Tab-separated table of C-alpha atoms in Angstrom:
chain	number	residue	atom	x	y	z
A	16	GLY	CA	22.880	96.922	88.186
A	17	THR	CA	25.070	94.134	86.845
A	18	ASN	CA	23.097	91.104	88.002
A	19	PHE	CA	21.250	90.426	84.790
A	20	THR	CA	21.566	88.548	81.523
A	21	THR	CA	20.391	89.886	78.177
A	22	ILE	CA	18.743	87.374	75.853
A	23	THR	CA	17.834	88.286	72.287
A	24	VAL	CA	15.058	86.136	70.853
A	25	GLN	CA	14.960	85.902	67.072
A	26	GLY	CA	13.056	83.834	64.566
A	27	GLY	CA	14.718	82.180	61.615
A	28	GLN	CA	14.700	83.435	58.057
A	29	ILE	CA	11.749	81.074	57.765
A	30	THR	CA	9.497	80.469	60.770
A	31	VAL	CA	6.808	77.788	60.686
A	32	THR	CA	4.003	77.509	63.231
A	33	THR	CA	0.897	75.374	63.548
A	34	SER	CA	-2.608	76.128	64.796
A	35	GLY	CA	-4.657	72.959	64.712
A	36	PRO	CA	-7.050	71.532	63.888
A	37	ALA	CA	-7.819	69.954	67.247
A	38	THR	CA	-8.102	66.218	67.744
A	39	GLY	CA	-11.428	65.067	66.298
A	40	ASN	CA	-13.486	62.321	64.701
A	41	LEU	CA	-13.761	61.731	60.962
A	42	ALA	CA	-16.385	59.805	59.056
A	43	ILE	CA	-15.437	57.153	56.516
A	44	GLY	CA	-15.905	58.710	53.073
A	45	ALA	CA	-15.439	62.286	54.342
A	46	THR	CA	-14.161	64.843	51.840
A	47	ASP	CA	-12.066	68.019	52.227
A	48	VAL	CA	-10.674	66.887	55.573
A	49	ASN	CA	-8.232	69.320	57.189
A	50	PHE	CA	-5.345	67.385	58.766
A	51	LEU	CA	-2.932	70.203	59.622
A	52	ASN	CA	-2.869	74.010	59.632
A	53	PHE	CA	0.510	75.695	59.349
A	54	THR	CA	1.830	79.212	58.845
A	55	VAL	CA	5.052	80.196	57.077
A	56	SER	CA	6.596	83.553	58.017
A	57	PRO	CA	9.584	84.621	55.833
A	58	VAL	CA	11.901	87.578	56.417
A	59	VAL	CA	13.362	87.267	52.909
A	60	ASN	CA	11.891	86.662	49.468
A	61	ALA	CA	11.988	82.946	48.872
A	62	GLN	CA	10.448	79.930	47.165
A	63	ILE	CA	9.444	76.615	48.677
A	64	LYS	CA	10.848	74.013	46.279
A	65	ILE	CA	10.071	70.843	48.235
A	66	LEU	CA	7.289	70.343	50.758
A	67	ARG	CA	7.204	66.927	52.427
A	68	VAL	CA	3.969	65.514	53.883
A	69	GLU	CA	3.752	62.303	55.887
A	70	PHE	CA	0.785	60.262	57.093
A	71	HIS	CA	1.025	58.056	60.157
A	72	SER	CA	-1.243	55.624	61.941
A	73	THR	CA	-1.152	55.083	65.693
A	74	GLY	CA	-1.889	51.397	65.143
A	75	THR	CA	-0.394	49.357	62.332
A	76	ASP	CA	1.507	50.801	59.407
A	77	ILE	CA	-0.825	53.040	57.407
A	78	ASP	CA	0.020	51.168	54.210
A	79	GLY	CA	-0.512	47.734	55.749
A	80	GLY	CA	3.172	46.961	56.125
A	81	ASP	CA	3.906	46.960	52.408
A	82	THR	CA	7.287	48.082	51.195
A	83	THR	CA	5.479	49.977	48.460
A	84	VAL	CA	2.275	51.896	48.997
A	85	THR	CA	-0.533	50.388	46.970
A	86	SER	CA	-3.688	51.543	48.721
A	87	ALA	CA	-5.478	54.734	47.776
A	88	TYR	CA	-7.751	54.997	50.789
A	89	ILE	CA	-6.603	58.576	51.374
A	90	THR	CA	-7.106	60.555	48.179
A	91	SER	CA	-6.638	64.071	46.805
A	92	VAL	CA	-3.919	65.005	49.266
A	93	ARG	CA	-2.980	68.629	48.620
A	94	VAL	CA	-1.783	71.817	50.320
A	95	VAL	CA	-4.260	74.694	50.262
A	96	ASP	CA	-3.754	78.418	50.883
A	97	THR	CA	-6.352	79.133	53.566
A	98	ASP	CA	-6.562	82.837	52.741
A	99	THR	CA	-7.558	82.238	49.120
A	100	ASN	CA	-8.903	78.689	49.534
A	101	THR	CA	-6.911	77.584	46.497
A	102	ALA	CA	-4.545	74.631	46.186
A	103	VAL	CA	-0.843	75.532	45.931
A	104	THR	CA	0.255	71.974	45.156
A	105	SER	CA	-0.875	69.179	42.920
A	106	SER	CA	-3.385	66.646	44.243
A	107	VAL	CA	-2.123	63.094	44.828
A	108	ASP	CA	-3.522	59.867	46.259
A	109	LEU	CA	-1.895	57.747	48.934
A	110	SER	CA	-0.809	55.326	46.203
A	111	SER	CA	1.667	58.012	45.054
A	112	PHE	CA	3.289	58.112	48.514
A	113	SER	CA	6.422	56.157	49.431
A	114	ASP	CA	6.822	53.834	52.383
A	115	ILE	CA	9.054	55.151	55.172
A	116	GLY	CA	9.593	51.759	56.795
A	117	THR	CA	7.882	49.109	58.893
A	118	ASN	CA	5.137	50.786	60.935
A	119	ALA	CA	6.723	54.163	60.153
A	120	GLY	CA	4.143	55.735	57.848
A	121	VAL	CA	4.292	57.043	54.292
A	122	TYR	CA	5.512	60.260	52.685
A	123	TYR	CA	5.260	62.384	49.559
A	124	ALA	CA	7.477	65.296	48.523
A	125	PHE	CA	5.534	67.981	46.652
A	126	THR	CA	7.739	69.864	44.185
A	127	ASP	CA	5.264	72.606	43.264
A	128	VAL	CA	6.946	76.012	43.660
A	129	ILE	CA	5.348	78.202	46.347
A	130	ASP	CA	6.404	81.862	46.404
A	131	LEU	CA	7.100	83.630	49.703
A	132	THR	CA	7.339	87.400	50.068
A	133	ALA	CA	9.475	88.934	52.804
A	134	GLY	CA	7.325	90.041	55.736
A	135	LYS	CA	4.133	88.436	54.387
A	136	VAL	CA	2.717	85.570	56.414
A	137	ARG	CA	1.205	82.729	54.402
A	138	ASN	CA	-1.343	80.334	55.878
A	139	PHE	CA	-1.776	76.788	54.621
A	140	LYS	CA	-3.533	73.537	55.440
A	141	ILE	CA	-2.979	69.908	54.444
A	142	MET	CA	-6.230	68.497	53.090
A	143	ALA	CA	-7.386	65.115	51.802
A	144	ASN	CA	-10.427	62.942	51.115
A	145	LEU	CA	-11.165	59.612	52.768
A	146	SER	CA	-12.293	56.692	50.635
A	147	THR	CA	-15.403	54.745	51.634
A	148	SER	CA	-13.083	51.716	51.817
A	149	ILE	CA	-10.802	53.138	54.513
A	150	SER	CA	-10.731	51.262	57.804
A	151	ALA	CA	-11.545	52.798	61.152
A	152	GLY	CA	-8.485	53.926	63.086
A	153	THR	CA	-6.441	56.920	64.183
A	154	ILE	CA	-4.181	58.788	61.767
A	155	TYR	CA	-2.340	62.106	61.637
A	156	ALA	CA	-0.366	64.172	59.152
A	157	THR	CA	3.179	65.480	59.536
A	158	LEU	CA	4.806	68.468	57.847
A	159	GLY	CA	8.410	67.512	57.145
A	160	LYS	CA	10.361	64.424	58.142
A	161	ALA	CA	9.493	62.972	61.541
A	162	ALA	CA	12.099	60.224	61.990
A	163	ALA	CA	15.896	60.147	62.348
A	164	THR	CA	17.236	63.496	61.053
A	165	SER	CA	13.923	65.273	61.612
A	166	TYR	CA	13.147	68.547	59.854
A	167	VAL	CA	10.147	70.672	58.960
A	168	PHE	CA	11.903	71.798	55.748
A	169	SER	CA	15.189	70.280	54.622
A	170	SER	CA	18.303	72.330	53.855
A	171	THR	CA	17.457	72.173	50.146
A	172	SER	CA	13.710	72.808	50.388
A	173	ILE	CA	13.531	76.620	50.392
A	174	LYS	CA	15.642	78.935	48.237
A	175	ASN	CA	16.329	82.617	48.910
A	176	THR	CA	15.443	84.337	45.622
A	177	GLU	CA	17.502	87.391	46.552
A	178	ASN	CA	20.850	85.566	46.557
A	179	ASN	CA	19.867	82.202	44.992
A	180	GLN	CA	21.054	80.328	48.095
A	181	TYR	CA	19.179	77.623	49.990
A	182	ILE	CA	17.872	78.678	53.390
A	183	THR	CA	18.973	76.609	56.380
A	184	ASP	CA	17.912	79.059	59.103
A	185	ILE	CA	14.463	77.518	59.594
A	186	VAL	CA	12.491	77.441	62.846
A	187	PRO	CA	11.575	74.894	64.121
A	188	SER	CA	14.336	72.517	63.079
A	189	SER	CA	12.163	69.401	63.519
A	190	ALA	CA	8.940	68.183	61.907
A	191	ILE	CA	5.484	69.387	62.919
A	192	ASN	CA	2.899	66.723	63.714
A	193	GLY	CA	-0.814	67.340	63.338
A	194	GLN	CA	-3.287	66.218	65.975
A	195	GLN	CA	-4.589	62.664	65.860
A	196	GLN	CA	-7.828	62.222	63.937
A	197	THR	CA	-10.011	59.160	64.590
A	198	ILE	CA	-11.810	57.623	61.616
A	199	GLN	CA	-15.111	56.140	62.684
A	200	THR	CA	-17.665	53.973	60.945
A	201	SER	CA	-20.908	55.863	60.402
A	202	SER	CA	-23.992	54.026	61.582
A	203	MET	CA	-27.734	54.571	61.584
A	204	THR	CA	-30.375	52.256	63.020
A	205	VAL	CA	-33.971	52.308	61.757
A	206	THR	CA	-36.750	50.781	63.857
A	207	MET	CA	-40.550	50.773	63.572
A	208	ALA	CA	-42.466	53.028	65.923
A	209	THR	CA	-45.322	51.693	68.057
A	210	THR	CA	-47.706	54.216	66.508
A	211	PRO	CA	-49.877	54.153	64.584
A	212	SER	CA	-51.223	50.822	65.765
A	213	SER	CA	-53.017	48.331	63.496
A	214	GLN	CA	-56.619	49.388	62.768
A	215	SER	CA	-59.581	48.291	60.617
A	216	TYR	CA	-61.387	50.683	58.274
A	217	ILE	CA	-64.758	50.544	56.426
A	218	LYS	CA	-64.829	51.407	52.733
């Protein structure tokens, strides 16, 4: 018949997907917190040259509205290969991040080189520690740039090592947001039981 349309579905030279973690609760002072899982699937040999990570708060600006980020309440932010459980980037504190704008979050661009092999899927996660001084609230991580000209990887972030050209065929074209994570104050109440009751004893 002739009453049909053929659609060819193709991924980009670089395809990025996410798989959690789900929305959850975090304790103040928690370590090795997973904020975002993501997978990079290349069809060419390449290198990630720049990997941008953002942190956002659903309330006030995560850096308190400062034009420069001075707090270090989120520490040891790094990208980890989940298959080998080893960090593929340096580890930086929130104080090394830059302010995006009023109530717009903060960002850091990792420049550690990450090798990609054609046809080999690589699995990563964005991890961090929470200081005991962090305030309760809801935050989330973003892979890429969330505002304005949004991207998951910019046009100069990944280079094809076969032809030494930057890769622009990247799917998706916009940033990937992690699920919201709620930081809660831990609490424990200690009370005295009714037993044993007061008693008198003879020597």
